[in-house]
């Protein structure tokens, strides 16, 4: 259902000039459907394309149209058109610059439906064709034709249309498309997730939360839990945010995504720990700090030292509140070791030393604090 059948028909029917840039995922279909008249830019064969062109293809799909990278590729292959995927899977996420291309003076949109788009490069030779065929991405019908049935084909049309309309900023139409899709398949996690994003954009935070939660029940994944966590952050629901970030970390499919979710989780847990301290709940604060450090990698990056210092200081505050001066001193010493240039931490350590009767060390800590303030 995600093959660019209608776009290929359009290219052939209107005589869109080659060479045509296409994505890796659609290369095999492009070759089968439009070759040998049109040569594809890339397909799944390692020979003759190779990994270098695969990487460049992915990079270009995420690069704005006026960029030097596109200008270089045009010169290299004399590109006159591009065929890009817009399907909700393996499409839109690989082409996040749809709106930039729609507004470009260099590349003009001449075709768009719910799974693909065609752009033609503006040249003296293509000016007449563009004048005759160009479309407005803000008003073109999506889906390109109203589904006549109510089965899987119609569902895919409405679900993809909703995703494309959302990407184009046509959110009212996108919300209507999700209603059509859910009337056919009410258990689509993707459509509920997308509907949640549309409702959140419109300010309906409670309704958005309901859609996200329903999506997690239908298909639990890191993307939905991350979005839900960010919603809870907007609402100030710290405990719910932490729980959502923990789900995102547990479900993250790749290291980069895991790292981002884990970083967000740690910041939320840090906030929770200090909130517990403000609420005179030092044991709960220690529990939050323990959970935070358990989510750090075995060897945290050096730029995490500030975070670790703030955690150590929180632990010092908690143990001090619990009456364990020795533990409080130990953690505050760790704090200044990790972040030696923070005035307030040295001053707090000086006060702890004084309470232990360590007058000389207290004086040294105060001198260090004074030196930092004087810098």
Short mmCIF file of C-alpha atoms in Angstrom, two decimals:
data_model
loop_
_atom_site.label_atom_id
_atom_site.label_comp_id
_atom_site.label_asym_id
_atom_site.label_seq_id
_atom_site.Cartn_x
_atom_site.Cartn_y
_atom_site.Cartn_z
CA UNK A 1 0.00 0.00 0.00
CA UNK A 2 2.96 2.34 0.40
CA UNK A 3 4.33 1.93 -3.13
CA UNK A 4 4.16 5.21 -5.14
CA UNK A 5 1.90 3.75 -7.82
CA UNK A 6 -0.02 6.92 -8.61
CA UNK A 7 3.11 9.07 -8.50
CA UNK A 8 4.80 6.70 -10.97
CA UNK A 9 1.77 6.92 -13.26
CA UNK A 10 1.97 10.71 -13.02
CA UNK A 11 5.69 10.78 -13.86
CA UNK A 12 5.15 8.60 -16.90
CA UNK A 13 1.96 10.34 -18.07
CA UNK A 14 3.32 13.87 -17.78
CA UNK A 15 6.80 13.10 -19.09
CA UNK A 16 8.60 14.34 -16.00
CA UNK A 17 12.23 14.79 -17.09
CA UNK A 18 15.03 12.59 -15.74
CA UNK A 19 17.23 12.17 -13.87
CA UNK A 20 14.98 11.48 -10.90
CA UNK A 21 16.13 11.17 -7.30
CA UNK A 22 14.37 8.44 -5.29
CA UNK A 23 14.67 6.96 -1.81
CA UNK A 24 16.40 3.67 -0.99
CA UNK A 25 13.21 2.00 0.23
CA UNK A 26 11.37 2.67 -3.03
CA UNK A 27 14.28 2.00 -5.37
CA UNK A 28 13.24 -1.53 -6.31
CA UNK A 29 9.71 -0.45 -7.14
CA UNK A 30 11.01 2.55 -9.08
CA UNK A 31 13.24 0.31 -11.23
CA UNK A 32 10.48 -2.23 -11.88
CA UNK A 33 7.80 0.36 -12.64
CA UNK A 34 9.66 3.16 -14.46
CA UNK A 35 12.79 1.50 -15.85
CA UNK A 36 14.49 1.34 -18.23
CA UNK A 37 13.18 4.71 -19.46
CA UNK A 38 14.05 6.25 -16.10
CA UNK A 39 17.19 5.21 -14.23
CA UNK A 40 16.85 5.03 -10.48
CA UNK A 41 19.13 6.91 -8.10
CA UNK A 42 19.47 3.98 -5.68
CA UNK A 43 17.93 0.64 -4.83
CA UNK A 44 18.65 -2.32 -2.56
CA UNK A 45 21.60 -3.74 -4.52
CA UNK A 46 24.98 -3.37 -2.83
CA UNK A 47 26.58 -3.35 -6.29
CA UNK A 48 26.80 -0.83 -7.92
CA UNK A 49 25.42 1.52 -5.25
CA UNK A 50 27.25 0.71 -2.01
CA UNK A 51 27.01 2.09 1.50
CA UNK A 52 28.39 5.55 0.67
CA UNK A 53 25.47 6.34 -1.64
CA UNK A 54 23.03 4.81 0.88
CA UNK A 55 24.29 7.20 3.55
CA UNK A 56 24.20 10.18 1.17
CA UNK A 57 20.64 9.29 0.12
CA UNK A 58 19.49 9.28 3.75
CA UNK A 59 21.31 12.54 4.45
CA UNK A 60 19.77 14.32 1.45
CA UNK A 61 16.25 13.23 2.39
CA UNK A 62 16.67 15.12 5.67
CA UNK A 63 18.35 18.20 4.16
CA UNK A 64 16.56 21.46 3.17
CA UNK A 65 16.22 22.01 -0.58
CA UNK A 66 18.43 25.12 -0.84
CA UNK A 67 21.36 23.42 0.87
CA UNK A 68 24.80 23.08 -0.76
CA UNK A 69 24.42 19.28 -0.49
CA UNK A 70 21.42 19.31 -2.85
CA UNK A 71 23.17 21.74 -5.21
CA UNK A 72 26.16 19.43 -5.40
CA UNK A 73 23.97 16.38 -6.08
CA UNK A 74 22.13 18.25 -8.85
CA UNK A 75 25.45 19.04 -10.53
CA UNK A 76 26.73 15.49 -10.10
CA UNK A 77 23.71 13.69 -11.58
CA UNK A 78 21.82 16.45 -13.42
CA UNK A 79 18.76 15.84 -11.22
CA UNK A 80 15.55 17.33 -12.57
CA UNK A 81 12.98 15.75 -10.25
CA UNK A 82 12.65 13.88 -6.98
CA UNK A 83 10.19 11.21 -5.91
CA UNK A 84 9.91 11.02 -2.11
CA UNK A 85 7.99 8.69 0.21
CA UNK A 86 5.33 10.12 2.55
CA UNK A 87 3.83 6.94 4.01
CA UNK A 88 3.35 6.86 7.79
CA UNK A 89 5.94 4.07 8.04
CA UNK A 90 9.35 4.28 6.33
CA UNK A 91 8.26 7.50 4.63
CA UNK A 92 7.57 10.71 6.49
CA UNK A 93 10.20 10.03 9.16
CA UNK A 94 12.86 9.75 6.42
CA UNK A 95 11.73 13.03 4.76
CA UNK A 96 11.27 15.57 7.58
CA UNK A 97 11.70 18.53 5.20
CA UNK A 98 8.40 18.18 3.34
CA UNK A 99 7.22 21.68 4.20
CA UNK A 100 10.55 23.22 3.18
CA UNK A 101 10.34 21.54 -0.22
CA UNK A 102 6.73 22.64 -0.64
CA UNK A 103 7.82 26.26 -0.09
CA UNK A 104 11.03 26.05 -2.13
CA UNK A 105 11.70 28.28 -5.14
CA UNK A 106 14.19 25.76 -6.50
CA UNK A 107 12.02 22.62 -6.26
CA UNK A 108 8.34 22.99 -7.06
CA UNK A 109 5.69 20.44 -5.98
CA UNK A 110 3.83 18.98 -8.94
CA UNK A 111 2.26 15.92 -7.34
CA UNK A 112 1.28 14.87 -3.81
CA UNK A 113 -0.92 12.13 -2.43
CA UNK A 114 -1.01 10.31 0.91
CA UNK A 115 2.05 8.11 0.21
CA UNK A 116 4.37 10.08 -2.06
CA UNK A 117 5.25 13.42 -3.64
CA UNK A 118 7.04 14.60 -6.78
CA UNK A 119 9.05 17.82 -7.01
CA UNK A 120 10.54 19.26 -10.20
CA UNK A 121 13.64 21.46 -10.24
CA UNK A 122 13.02 24.90 -11.68
CA UNK A 123 15.05 25.45 -14.86
CA UNK A 124 14.32 27.27 -18.13
CA UNK A 125 13.49 23.86 -19.66
CA UNK A 126 11.01 22.91 -16.92
CA UNK A 127 9.35 26.33 -16.42
CA UNK A 128 6.42 25.53 -18.72
CA UNK A 129 5.86 22.12 -17.14
CA UNK A 130 5.93 23.62 -13.64
CA UNK A 131 3.52 26.37 -14.64
CA UNK A 132 1.10 23.73 -15.90
CA UNK A 133 1.44 21.15 -13.10
CA UNK A 134 2.52 22.84 -9.88
CA UNK A 135 0.28 22.40 -6.84
CA UNK A 136 -0.19 24.11 -3.48
CA UNK A 137 0.68 21.76 -0.61
CA UNK A 138 -1.61 23.80 1.62
CA UNK A 139 -4.73 23.07 -0.40
CA UNK A 140 -4.15 19.93 -2.48
CA UNK A 141 -6.63 17.15 -1.68
CA UNK A 142 -5.25 14.54 0.73
CA UNK A 143 -6.17 11.74 0.27
CA UNK A 144 -6.05 12.44 -3.44
CA UNK A 145 -9.45 10.78 -3.86
CA UNK A 146 -12.03 9.85 -1.25
CA UNK A 147 -11.91 6.14 -0.39
CA UNK A 148 -14.93 4.30 -1.77
CA UNK A 149 -14.77 1.28 0.53
CA UNK A 150 -14.32 0.71 4.24
CA UNK A 151 -11.65 -1.99 4.37
CA UNK A 152 -7.90 -2.05 4.83
CA UNK A 153 -7.23 0.02 1.72
CA UNK A 154 -9.50 2.81 2.91
CA UNK A 155 -7.99 2.68 6.39
CA UNK A 156 -4.46 3.04 5.02
CA UNK A 157 -5.54 5.97 2.86
CA UNK A 158 -7.09 7.82 5.82
CA UNK A 159 -4.26 6.96 8.25
CA UNK A 160 -1.59 8.10 5.81
CA UNK A 161 -3.57 11.18 4.88
CA UNK A 162 -3.78 12.13 8.56
CA UNK A 163 0.01 11.81 8.95
CA UNK A 164 0.75 13.85 5.80
CA UNK A 165 -1.77 16.56 6.71
CA UNK A 166 -0.24 16.81 10.19
CA UNK A 167 3.22 17.17 8.66
CA UNK A 168 1.89 19.97 6.45
CA UNK A 169 0.36 21.78 9.43
CA UNK A 170 -3.19 21.14 8.25
CA UNK A 171 -4.22 19.84 11.66
CA UNK A 172 -7.98 20.32 11.46
CA UNK A 173 -8.10 18.18 8.31
CA UNK A 174 -5.69 15.70 9.88
CA UNK A 175 -7.94 15.29 12.92
CA UNK A 176 -10.90 14.64 10.63
CA UNK A 177 -8.85 12.02 8.76
CA UNK A 178 -8.04 10.22 12.03
CA UNK A 179 -11.78 10.03 12.76
CA UNK A 180 -12.35 8.34 9.40
CA UNK A 181 -9.45 5.93 10.00
CA UNK A 182 -10.63 4.98 13.50
CA UNK A 183 -14.16 4.41 12.26
CA UNK A 184 -12.67 1.61 10.14
CA UNK A 185 -10.02 0.31 12.55
CA UNK A 186 -10.55 1.57 16.12
CA UNK A 187 -7.58 -0.41 17.49
CA UNK A 188 -4.85 1.38 15.54
CA UNK A 189 -2.18 2.49 18.01
CA UNK A 190 -0.60 4.76 15.41
CA UNK A 191 -3.80 6.68 14.69
CA UNK A 192 -4.58 7.12 18.38
CA UNK A 193 -1.01 8.38 18.90
CA UNK A 194 -1.31 10.81 16.00
CA UNK A 195 -4.72 11.96 17.20
CA UNK A 196 -3.14 12.61 20.61
CA UNK A 197 -0.49 14.85 19.02
CA UNK A 198 -3.16 16.77 17.12
CA UNK A 199 -5.25 17.26 20.25
CA UNK A 200 -2.18 18.36 22.21
CA UNK A 201 -1.32 20.91 19.50
CA UNK A 202 -4.87 22.24 19.84
CA UNK A 203 -4.51 22.59 23.61
CA UNK A 204 -6.65 19.59 24.55
CA UNK A 205 -4.13 18.11 26.99
CA UNK A 206 -6.56 15.83 28.83
CA UNK A 207 -7.94 14.41 25.58
CA UNK A 208 -4.39 14.01 24.25
CA UNK A 209 -3.38 12.07 27.36
CA UNK A 210 -6.33 9.70 26.86
CA UNK A 211 -5.27 9.03 23.27
CA UNK A 212 -1.61 8.45 24.23
CA UNK A 213 -2.57 6.05 27.03
CA UNK A 214 -4.84 4.13 24.69
CA UNK A 215 -2.01 3.94 22.15
CA UNK A 216 0.36 2.50 24.80
CA UNK A 217 -2.19 -0.18 25.66
CA UNK A 218 -2.53 -1.15 22.01
CA UNK A 219 1.19 -1.00 21.21
CA UNK A 220 3.67 -0.07 23.91
CA UNK A 221 6.73 1.64 22.42
CA UNK A 222 9.36 4.20 23.36
CA UNK A 223 8.07 6.94 21.06
CA UNK A 224 4.60 7.02 22.58
CA UNK A 225 5.87 6.85 26.16
CA UNK A 226 8.36 9.66 25.46
CA UNK A 227 5.63 11.86 24.05
CA UNK A 228 3.42 11.08 27.03
CA UNK A 229 6.28 11.95 29.40
CA UNK A 230 6.71 15.33 27.71
CA UNK A 231 2.98 15.95 28.07
CA UNK A 232 3.18 15.20 31.80
CA UNK A 233 6.16 17.57 32.04
CA UNK A 234 4.03 20.34 30.52
CA UNK A 235 1.32 19.61 33.07
CA UNK A 236 3.70 19.47 36.03
CA UNK A 237 2.79 15.82 36.80
CA UNK A 238 6.25 14.81 37.95
CA UNK A 239 5.55 11.27 39.20
CA UNK A 240 3.61 10.39 36.04
CA UNK A 241 6.42 11.90 33.94
CA UNK A 242 9.02 9.74 35.68
CA UNK A 243 6.98 6.60 35.15
CA UNK A 244 6.54 7.41 31.46
CA UNK A 245 10.26 8.12 30.96
CA UNK A 246 11.11 4.82 32.68
CA UNK A 247 8.86 2.98 30.20
CA UNK A 248 10.55 4.83 27.33
CA UNK A 249 14.02 3.80 28.57
CA UNK A 250 12.96 0.17 28.98
CA UNK A 251 11.47 0.06 25.47
CA UNK A 252 14.03 2.14 23.57
CA UNK A 253 15.19 0.16 20.51
CA UNK A 254 18.51 1.92 19.90
CA UNK A 255 21.35 3.46 21.98
CA UNK A 256 20.77 7.04 20.79
CA UNK A 257 17.09 6.97 21.68
CA UNK A 258 17.84 5.20 24.95
CA UNK A 259 20.38 7.87 25.84
CA UNK A 260 17.91 10.68 25.22
CA UNK A 261 15.12 9.04 27.20
CA UNK A 262 17.51 8.14 30.02
CA UNK A 263 18.77 11.73 30.21
CA UNK A 264 15.19 13.02 30.46
CA UNK A 265 14.38 10.40 33.09
CA UNK A 266 17.40 11.38 35.18
CA UNK A 267 16.44 15.07 35.09
CA UNK A 268 12.90 14.21 36.15
CA UNK A 269 14.17 12.04 39.01
CA UNK A 270 16.49 14.86 40.08
CA UNK A 271 13.50 17.20 40.21
CA UNK A 272 11.55 14.58 42.17
CA UNK A 273 14.35 14.17 44.69
CA UNK A 274 14.59 17.89 45.40
CA UNK A 275 10.80 18.17 45.52
CA UNK A 276 10.82 15.45 48.19
CA UNK A 277 13.44 17.43 50.13
CA UNK A 278 11.26 20.53 49.94
CA UNK A 279 8.38 18.41 51.20
CA UNK A 280 10.46 17.19 54.18
CA UNK A 281 10.61 13.62 52.84
CA UNK A 282 14.36 12.88 52.88
CA UNK A 283 13.95 9.09 52.57
CA UNK A 284 11.83 9.49 49.45
CA UNK A 285 14.46 11.89 48.11
CA UNK A 286 17.19 9.29 48.63
CA UNK A 287 15.04 6.73 46.84
CA UNK A 288 14.68 9.07 43.84
CA UNK A 289 18.43 9.75 43.76
CA UNK A 290 19.14 6.00 43.94
CA UNK A 291 16.78 5.39 41.04
CA UNK A 292 18.52 8.15 39.10
CA UNK A 293 22.01 6.70 39.51
CA UNK A 294 20.76 3.21 38.66
CA UNK A 295 19.69 4.57 35.25
CA UNK A 296 23.10 6.05 34.48
CA UNK A 297 25.50 4.08 32.26
CA UNK A 298 28.33 2.21 34.08
CA UNK A 299 30.78 4.94 33.08
CA UNK A 300 28.85 8.22 32.76
CA UNK A 301 30.29 10.78 30.32
CA UNK A 302 32.49 13.46 31.84
CA UNK A 303 29.86 16.11 31.07
CA UNK A 304 27.58 14.36 33.58
CA UNK A 305 29.77 15.55 36.49
CA UNK A 306 27.49 18.53 37.18
CA UNK A 307 24.47 16.24 37.36
CA UNK A 308 26.29 13.80 39.63
CA UNK A 309 27.41 16.67 41.86
CA UNK A 310 23.84 17.89 42.18
CA UNK A 311 22.75 14.36 43.11
CA UNK A 312 25.50 14.10 45.71
CA UNK A 313 24.46 17.45 47.19
CA UNK A 314 20.85 16.26 47.34
CA UNK A 315 21.98 13.16 49.21
CA UNK A 316 23.96 15.32 51.62
CA UNK A 317 20.85 17.40 52.28
CA UNK A 318 18.80 14.25 52.83
CA UNK A 319 21.25 12.63 55.26
CA UNK A 320 21.59 15.90 57.14
CA UNK A 321 17.80 16.03 57.49
CA UNK A 322 17.88 12.47 58.80
CA UNK A 323 20.48 13.42 61.41
CA UNK A 324 23.39 11.45 59.92
CA UNK A 325 26.10 14.12 59.86
CA UNK A 326 28.85 11.72 58.79
CA UNK A 327 26.99 10.65 55.64
CA UNK A 328 26.06 14.26 54.91
CA UNK A 329 29.71 15.34 55.06
CA UNK A 330 30.80 12.41 52.90
CA UNK A 331 28.33 13.26 50.12
CA UNK A 332 29.06 16.99 50.27
CA UNK A 333 32.77 16.23 49.89
CA UNK A 334 31.84 14.21 46.81
CA UNK A 335 29.83 17.19 45.58
CA UNK A 336 32.76 19.62 45.66
CA UNK A 337 35.06 16.99 44.16
CA UNK A 338 32.75 16.60 41.16
CA UNK A 339 31.97 20.33 40.83
CA UNK A 340 34.76 22.29 42.53
CA UNK A 341 33.62 25.75 41.36
CA UNK A 342 30.21 26.03 43.05
CA UNK A 343 30.18 28.62 45.86
CA UNK A 344 27.09 27.39 47.72
CA UNK A 345 28.36 23.82 47.97
CA UNK A 346 31.65 24.87 49.60
CA UNK A 347 29.75 27.06 52.04
CA UNK A 348 27.40 24.19 52.92
CA UNK A 349 30.39 21.89 53.42
CA UNK A 350 32.01 24.48 55.72
CA UNK A 351 28.88 24.52 57.88
CA UNK A 352 28.87 20.71 58.08
CA UNK A 353 32.56 20.68 59.06
CA UNK A 354 31.88 23.20 61.84
CA UNK A 355 29.14 20.99 63.24
CA UNK A 356 31.62 18.10 63.32
CA UNK A 357 34.16 20.29 65.13
CA UNK A 358 36.55 20.31 62.16
CA UNK A 359 37.38 24.02 62.51
CA UNK A 360 40.44 24.13 60.27
CA UNK A 361 38.73 22.30 57.39
CA UNK A 362 35.68 24.52 57.81
CA UNK A 363 37.90 27.60 57.44
CA UNK A 364 39.56 26.17 54.33
CA UNK A 365 36.14 25.47 52.78
CA UNK A 366 35.04 29.06 53.54
CA UNK A 367 38.22 30.41 51.97
CA UNK A 368 37.57 28.33 48.86
CA UNK A 369 33.99 29.68 48.70
CA UNK A 370 35.27 33.24 49.06
CA UNK A 371 37.81 32.71 46.29
CA UNK A 372 35.09 31.43 43.94
CA UNK A 373 32.85 34.42 44.71
CA UNK A 374 35.75 36.80 44.08
CA UNK A 375 36.51 35.40 40.63
#
